[in-house]
Protein backbone atom coordinates (compact mmCIF):
# COMPACT_ATOMS: atom_id res chain seq x y z
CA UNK A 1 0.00 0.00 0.00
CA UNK A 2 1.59 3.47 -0.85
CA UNK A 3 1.67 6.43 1.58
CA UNK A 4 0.85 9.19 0.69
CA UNK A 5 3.25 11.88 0.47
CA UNK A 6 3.63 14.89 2.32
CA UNK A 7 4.82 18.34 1.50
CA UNK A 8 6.95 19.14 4.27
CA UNK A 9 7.43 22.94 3.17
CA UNK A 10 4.50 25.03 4.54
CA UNK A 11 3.15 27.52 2.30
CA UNK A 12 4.47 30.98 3.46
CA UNK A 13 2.05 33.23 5.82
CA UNK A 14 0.76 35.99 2.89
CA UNK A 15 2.99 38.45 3.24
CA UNK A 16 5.56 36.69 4.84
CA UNK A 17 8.74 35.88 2.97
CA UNK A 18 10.33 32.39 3.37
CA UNK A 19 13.53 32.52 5.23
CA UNK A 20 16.12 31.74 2.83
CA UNK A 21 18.31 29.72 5.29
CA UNK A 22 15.82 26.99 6.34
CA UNK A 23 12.67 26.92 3.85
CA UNK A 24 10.58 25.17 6.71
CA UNK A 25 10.53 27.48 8.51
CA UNK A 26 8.95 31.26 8.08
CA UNK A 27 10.01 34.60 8.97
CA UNK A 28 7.30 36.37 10.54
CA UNK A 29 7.42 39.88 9.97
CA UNK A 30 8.32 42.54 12.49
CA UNK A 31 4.97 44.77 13.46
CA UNK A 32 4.89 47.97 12.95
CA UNK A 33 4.25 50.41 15.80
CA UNK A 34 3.41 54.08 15.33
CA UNK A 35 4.59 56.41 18.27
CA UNK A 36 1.89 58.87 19.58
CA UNK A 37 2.98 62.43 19.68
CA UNK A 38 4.19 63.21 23.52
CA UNK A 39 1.69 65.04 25.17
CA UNK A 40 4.20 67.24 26.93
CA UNK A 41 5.81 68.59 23.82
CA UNK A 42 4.48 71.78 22.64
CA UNK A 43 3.46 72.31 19.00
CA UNK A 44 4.04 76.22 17.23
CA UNK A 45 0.71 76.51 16.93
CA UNK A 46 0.13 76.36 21.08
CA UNK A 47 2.11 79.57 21.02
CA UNK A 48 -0.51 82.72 21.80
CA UNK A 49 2.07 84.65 20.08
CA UNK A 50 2.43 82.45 16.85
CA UNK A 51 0.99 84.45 13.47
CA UNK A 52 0.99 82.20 10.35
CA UNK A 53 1.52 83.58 6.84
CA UNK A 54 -1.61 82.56 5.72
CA UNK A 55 -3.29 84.74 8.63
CA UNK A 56 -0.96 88.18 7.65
CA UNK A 57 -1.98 90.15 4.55
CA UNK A 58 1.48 90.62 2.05
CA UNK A 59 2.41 93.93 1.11
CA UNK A 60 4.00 94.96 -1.87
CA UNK A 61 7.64 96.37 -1.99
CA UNK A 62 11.08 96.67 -3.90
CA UNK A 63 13.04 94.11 -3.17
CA UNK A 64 17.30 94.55 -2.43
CA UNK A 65 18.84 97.91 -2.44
CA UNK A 66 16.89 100.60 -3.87
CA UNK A 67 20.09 101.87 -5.70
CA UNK A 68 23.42 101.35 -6.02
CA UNK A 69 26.65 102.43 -6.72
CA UNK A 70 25.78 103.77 -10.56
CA UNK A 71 23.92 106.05 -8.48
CA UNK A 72 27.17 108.04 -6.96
CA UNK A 73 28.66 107.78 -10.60
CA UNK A 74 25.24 109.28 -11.92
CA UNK A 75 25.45 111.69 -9.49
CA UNK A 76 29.24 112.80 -10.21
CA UNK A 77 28.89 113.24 -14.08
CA UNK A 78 26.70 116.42 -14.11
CA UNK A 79 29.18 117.79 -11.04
CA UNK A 80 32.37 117.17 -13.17
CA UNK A 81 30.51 118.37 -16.26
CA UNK A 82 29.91 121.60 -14.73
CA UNK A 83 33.18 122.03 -13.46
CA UNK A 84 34.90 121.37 -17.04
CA UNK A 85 32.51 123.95 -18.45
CA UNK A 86 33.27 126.53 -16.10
CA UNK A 87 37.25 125.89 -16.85
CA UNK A 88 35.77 126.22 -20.40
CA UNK A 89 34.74 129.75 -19.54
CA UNK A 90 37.49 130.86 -18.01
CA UNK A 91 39.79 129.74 -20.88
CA UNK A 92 37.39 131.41 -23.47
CA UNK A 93 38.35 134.59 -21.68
CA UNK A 94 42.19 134.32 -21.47
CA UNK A 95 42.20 133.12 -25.19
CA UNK A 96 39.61 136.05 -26.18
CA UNK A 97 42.34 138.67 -24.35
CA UNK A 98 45.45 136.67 -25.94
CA UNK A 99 44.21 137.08 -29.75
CA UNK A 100 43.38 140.41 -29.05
CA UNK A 101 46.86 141.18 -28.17
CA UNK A 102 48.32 139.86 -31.33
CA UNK A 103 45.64 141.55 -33.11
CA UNK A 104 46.75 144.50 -31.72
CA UNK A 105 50.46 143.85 -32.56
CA UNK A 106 49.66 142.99 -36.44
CA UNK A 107 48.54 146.19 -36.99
CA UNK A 108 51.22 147.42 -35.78
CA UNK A 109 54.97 149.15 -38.15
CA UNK A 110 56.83 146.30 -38.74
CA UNK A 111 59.98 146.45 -36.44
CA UNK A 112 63.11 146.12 -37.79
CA UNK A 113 64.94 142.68 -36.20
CA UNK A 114 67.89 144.20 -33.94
CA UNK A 115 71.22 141.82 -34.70
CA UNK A 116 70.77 140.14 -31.63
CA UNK A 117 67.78 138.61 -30.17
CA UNK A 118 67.22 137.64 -26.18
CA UNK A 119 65.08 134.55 -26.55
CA UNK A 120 63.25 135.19 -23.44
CA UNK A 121 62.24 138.15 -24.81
CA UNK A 122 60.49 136.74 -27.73
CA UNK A 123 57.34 135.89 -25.37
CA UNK A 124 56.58 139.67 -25.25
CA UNK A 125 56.70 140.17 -28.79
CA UNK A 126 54.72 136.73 -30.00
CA UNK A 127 53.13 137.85 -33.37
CA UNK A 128 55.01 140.53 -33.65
CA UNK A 129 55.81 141.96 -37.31
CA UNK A 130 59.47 142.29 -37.72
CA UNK A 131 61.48 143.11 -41.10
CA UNK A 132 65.03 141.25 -41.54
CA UNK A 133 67.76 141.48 -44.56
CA UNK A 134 70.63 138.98 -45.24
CA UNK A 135 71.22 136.41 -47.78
CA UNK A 136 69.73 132.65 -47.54
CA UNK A 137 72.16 129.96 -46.43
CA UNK A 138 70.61 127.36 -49.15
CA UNK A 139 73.08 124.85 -48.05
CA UNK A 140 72.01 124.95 -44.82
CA UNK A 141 67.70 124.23 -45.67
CA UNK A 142 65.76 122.22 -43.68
CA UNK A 143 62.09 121.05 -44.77
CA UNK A 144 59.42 119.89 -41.67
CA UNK A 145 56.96 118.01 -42.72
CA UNK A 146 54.79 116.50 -43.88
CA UNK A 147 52.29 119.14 -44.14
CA UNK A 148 49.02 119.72 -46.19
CA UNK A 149 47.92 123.10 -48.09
CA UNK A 150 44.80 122.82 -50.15
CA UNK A 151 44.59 119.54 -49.75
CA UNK A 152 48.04 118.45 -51.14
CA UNK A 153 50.97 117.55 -48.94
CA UNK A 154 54.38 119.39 -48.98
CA UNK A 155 56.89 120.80 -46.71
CA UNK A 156 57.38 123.80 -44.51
CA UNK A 157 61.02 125.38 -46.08
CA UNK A 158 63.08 126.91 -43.48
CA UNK A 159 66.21 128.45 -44.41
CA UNK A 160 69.02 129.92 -42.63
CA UNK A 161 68.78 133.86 -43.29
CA UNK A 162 72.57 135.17 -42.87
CA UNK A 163 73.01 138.83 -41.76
CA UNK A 164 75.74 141.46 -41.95
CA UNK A 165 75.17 144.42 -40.17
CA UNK A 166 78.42 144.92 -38.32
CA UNK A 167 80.34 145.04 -42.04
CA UNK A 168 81.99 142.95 -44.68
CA UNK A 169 84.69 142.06 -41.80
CA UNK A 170 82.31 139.06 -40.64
CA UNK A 171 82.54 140.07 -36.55
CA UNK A 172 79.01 141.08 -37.07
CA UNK A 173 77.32 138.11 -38.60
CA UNK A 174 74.50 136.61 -36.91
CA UNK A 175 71.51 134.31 -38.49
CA UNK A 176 68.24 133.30 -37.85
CA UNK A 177 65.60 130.76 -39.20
CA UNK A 178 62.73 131.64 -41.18
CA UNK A 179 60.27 129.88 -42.11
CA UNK A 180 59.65 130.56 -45.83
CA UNK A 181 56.52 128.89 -46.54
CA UNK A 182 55.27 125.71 -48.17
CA UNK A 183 56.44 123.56 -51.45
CA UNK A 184 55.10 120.48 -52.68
CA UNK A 185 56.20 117.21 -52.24
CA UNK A 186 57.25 116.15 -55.62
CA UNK A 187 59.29 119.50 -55.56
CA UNK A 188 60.95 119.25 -52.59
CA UNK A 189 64.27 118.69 -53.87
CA UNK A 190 66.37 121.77 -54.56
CA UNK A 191 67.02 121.11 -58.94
CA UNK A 192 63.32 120.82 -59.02
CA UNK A 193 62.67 124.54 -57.90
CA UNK A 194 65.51 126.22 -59.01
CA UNK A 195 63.69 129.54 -59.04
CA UNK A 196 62.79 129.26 -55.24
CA UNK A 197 66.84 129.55 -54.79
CA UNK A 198 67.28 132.79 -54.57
CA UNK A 199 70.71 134.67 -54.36
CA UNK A 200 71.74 137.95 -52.99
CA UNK A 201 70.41 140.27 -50.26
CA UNK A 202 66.60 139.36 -50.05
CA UNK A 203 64.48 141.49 -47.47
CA UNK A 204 62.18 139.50 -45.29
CA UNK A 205 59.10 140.14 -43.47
CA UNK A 206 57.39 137.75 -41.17
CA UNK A 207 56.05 137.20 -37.45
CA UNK A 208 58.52 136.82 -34.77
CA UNK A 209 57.47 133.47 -33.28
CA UNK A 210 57.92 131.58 -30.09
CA UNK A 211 58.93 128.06 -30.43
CA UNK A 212 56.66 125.36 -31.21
CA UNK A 213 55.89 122.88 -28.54
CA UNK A 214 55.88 118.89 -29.76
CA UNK A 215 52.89 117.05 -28.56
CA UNK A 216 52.79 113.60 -27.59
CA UNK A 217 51.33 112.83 -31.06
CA UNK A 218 54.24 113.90 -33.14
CA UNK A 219 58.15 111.74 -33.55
CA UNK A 220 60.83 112.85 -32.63
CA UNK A 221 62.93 114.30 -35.48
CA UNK A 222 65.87 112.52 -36.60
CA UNK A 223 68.33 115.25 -37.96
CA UNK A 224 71.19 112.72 -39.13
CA UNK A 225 68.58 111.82 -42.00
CA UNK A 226 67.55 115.11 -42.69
CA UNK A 227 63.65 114.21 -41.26
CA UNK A 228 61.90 116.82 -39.22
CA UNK A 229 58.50 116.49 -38.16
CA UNK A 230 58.21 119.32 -36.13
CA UNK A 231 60.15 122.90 -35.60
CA UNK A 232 62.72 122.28 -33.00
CA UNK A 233 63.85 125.64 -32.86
CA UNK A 234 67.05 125.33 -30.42
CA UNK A 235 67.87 121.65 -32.20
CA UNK A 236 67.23 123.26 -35.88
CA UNK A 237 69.36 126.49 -34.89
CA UNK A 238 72.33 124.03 -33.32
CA UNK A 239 71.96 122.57 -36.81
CA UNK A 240 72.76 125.45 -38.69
CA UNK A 241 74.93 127.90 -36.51
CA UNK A 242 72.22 130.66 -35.81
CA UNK A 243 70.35 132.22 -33.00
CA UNK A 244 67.11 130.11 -31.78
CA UNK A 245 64.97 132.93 -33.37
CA UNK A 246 62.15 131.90 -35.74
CA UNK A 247 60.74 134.29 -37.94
CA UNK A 248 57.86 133.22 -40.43
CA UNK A 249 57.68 135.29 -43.35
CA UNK A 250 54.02 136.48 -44.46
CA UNK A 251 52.72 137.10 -48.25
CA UNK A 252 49.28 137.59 -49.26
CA UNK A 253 49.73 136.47 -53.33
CA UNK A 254 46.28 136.08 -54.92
CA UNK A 255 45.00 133.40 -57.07
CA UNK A 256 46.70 133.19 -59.76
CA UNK A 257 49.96 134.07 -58.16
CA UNK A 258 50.10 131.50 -55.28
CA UNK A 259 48.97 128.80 -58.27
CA UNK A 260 52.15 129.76 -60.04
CA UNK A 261 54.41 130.19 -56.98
CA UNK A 262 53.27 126.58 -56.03
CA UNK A 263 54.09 125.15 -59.49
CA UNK A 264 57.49 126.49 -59.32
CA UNK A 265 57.77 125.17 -56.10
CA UNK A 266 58.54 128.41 -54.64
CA UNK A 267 57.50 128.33 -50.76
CA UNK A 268 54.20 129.92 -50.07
CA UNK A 269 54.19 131.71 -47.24
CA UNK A 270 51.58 132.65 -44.63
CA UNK A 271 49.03 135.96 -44.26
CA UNK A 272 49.51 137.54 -41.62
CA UNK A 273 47.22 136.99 -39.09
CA UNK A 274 46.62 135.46 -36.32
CA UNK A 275 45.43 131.74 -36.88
CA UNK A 276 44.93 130.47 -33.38
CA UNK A 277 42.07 127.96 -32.47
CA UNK A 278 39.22 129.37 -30.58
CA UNK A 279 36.88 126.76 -30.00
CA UNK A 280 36.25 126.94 -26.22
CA UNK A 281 32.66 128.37 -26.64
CA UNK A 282 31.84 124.90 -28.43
CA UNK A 283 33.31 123.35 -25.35
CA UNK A 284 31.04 125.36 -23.48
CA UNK A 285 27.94 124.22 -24.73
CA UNK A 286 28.52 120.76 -24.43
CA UNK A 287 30.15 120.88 -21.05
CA UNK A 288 26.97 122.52 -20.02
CA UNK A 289 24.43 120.87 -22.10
CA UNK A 290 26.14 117.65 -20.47
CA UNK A 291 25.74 118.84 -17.19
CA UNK A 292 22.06 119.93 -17.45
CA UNK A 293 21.28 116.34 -19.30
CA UNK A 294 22.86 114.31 -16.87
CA UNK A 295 21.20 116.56 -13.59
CA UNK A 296 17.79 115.34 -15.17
CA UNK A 297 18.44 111.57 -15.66
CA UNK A 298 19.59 111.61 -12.29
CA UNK A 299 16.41 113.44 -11.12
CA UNK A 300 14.61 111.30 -13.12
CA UNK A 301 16.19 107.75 -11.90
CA UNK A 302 16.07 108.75 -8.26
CA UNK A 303 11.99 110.04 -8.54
CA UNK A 304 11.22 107.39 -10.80
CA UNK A 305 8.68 104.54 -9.20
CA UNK A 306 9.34 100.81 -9.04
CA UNK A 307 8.91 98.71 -12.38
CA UNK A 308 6.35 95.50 -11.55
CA UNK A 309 9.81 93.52 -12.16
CA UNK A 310 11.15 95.10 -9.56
CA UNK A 311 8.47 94.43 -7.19
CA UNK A 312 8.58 91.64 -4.47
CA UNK A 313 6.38 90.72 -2.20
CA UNK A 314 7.46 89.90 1.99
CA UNK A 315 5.55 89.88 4.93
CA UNK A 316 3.87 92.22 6.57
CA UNK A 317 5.08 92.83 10.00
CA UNK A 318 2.97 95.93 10.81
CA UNK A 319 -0.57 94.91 12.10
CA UNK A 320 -3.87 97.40 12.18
């Protein structure tokens, strides 16, 4: 007779894994037990003094700093735009008195150049119309340049003027530069103007002229090459043996004359007058027009009202 066979592996409790070590047997699961809330610990909301955010109405504000440092920067650009137009004003005033004086000067006899020249006297008589004889030391020419006339670019000529009034003996000899005008470029070699060579006792009138001043802009000149791109008077009258005076001789040729002078390439030289910038009543306006534009986008920036971007919204600690 056959027995009948039992299953000796009991079917796991529902939700009860088998243990994996002995399949008899079952794991029975560990309970779960929820822990009440101790009485004796106090929640926020026992607090008299406790206000939720849901109970406080939010108010509407700016949110961070209202302004910041562009503000001071704002604030200093109509202040130093004020103060550069008021420089402005004053320097309108010592320019308008300065022209004047050379004005006044122009109109004056030409003076006849005395043989020898203090150079820190040549500050009083800036502008001054002066009259000179001698002969031209060719030999000894210099051209500073480039610069433009009319639109074409040239050369200013200055030449060595060699004076005798002592005698023939030589003791009394002295020279200065002048300035004889301008010559194109393509004749500023000395065969290509032969007629701008001229020979003899000439008799010169021009300005009497302080020295020019180099500005940061400009090379230095490089005499061993024969370049000059700027008047050094004292290094141009080392050059050349003569007195660091600088003379620039005036012409007023017409037309038709200063066309032919030019195509013979003999140097054109200036008017007389007095051709200093005045432009400090431009720098006026826009000092001050800066200054007034600038005091109203500040006014308007500080006055102006929060954007909705700018808005945030916090709460309100302030109760009715």
């Amino acid at each position: 007779m056959h027995k009948k066979a039992v299953n000796t592996f009991s079917e796991p409790q529902c939700g009860i894994p088998a243990n994996p070590a002995n399949p008899s047997q079952t794991t029975l699961p560990t309970p779960f037990t929820h822990t009440a809330p101790r009485r004796d610990r106090k929640q926020p909301g026992d607090d008299p003094n406790f206000t939720s955010i849901l109970d406080n109405p939010p108010e509407i504000m700016r949110a961070g700093r209202r302004h910041g440092p562009g503000l001071i920067i704002l604030a200093l650009i109509p202040f130093t735009a004020l103060v550069l137009g008021t420089w402005q004003v004053q320097r309108l005033g010592w320019k308008t008195d300065l022209i004047a004086r050379f004005e006044d000067r122009l109109v004056k006899t030409p003076l006849p150049l005395p043989p020898r020249v203090d150079p820190d006297a040549i500050h009083d008589f800036d502008f001054r119309r002066v009259v000179a004889r001698g002969r031209y030391r060719h030999d000894r020419e210099m051209l500073v340049g480039p610069r433009m006339h009319d639109g074409e670019d040239g050369f200013m000529v200055i030449t060595p003027l060699e004076r005798d009034p002592g005698g023939s003996d030589g003791r009394g000899v002295t020279t200065v530069l002048v300035n004889r005008g301008w010559v194109s470029k393509k004749l500023r070699r000395q065969r290509d103007r032969p007629e701008s060579l001229l020979t003899g006792e000439v008799v010169v009138e021009g300005l009497l002229r302080e020295p020019w001043k180099k500005n940061m802009f400009t090379p230095d000149n490089r005499p061993d090459k024969g370049e000059f791109y700027f008047p050094d008077v004292k290094q141009m009258a080392e050059l050349s043996g003569s007195q660091a005076v600088w003379i620039e001789q005036t012409m007023e040729p017409d037309l038709l004359q200063a066309l032919e002078m030019g195509s013979k390439g003999i140097p054109i030289g200036r008017p007389a007058e007095v051709n200093l910038r005045n432009n400090h009543a431009q720098y006026i306006f826009t000092w001050y027009g800066l200054a007034i534009a600038t005091s109203i986008m500040f006014y308007m920036v500080v006055k102006k009202p929060p954007t909705d971007m700018s808005r945030r919204i916090r709460m309100n600690k302030e109760w009715s």
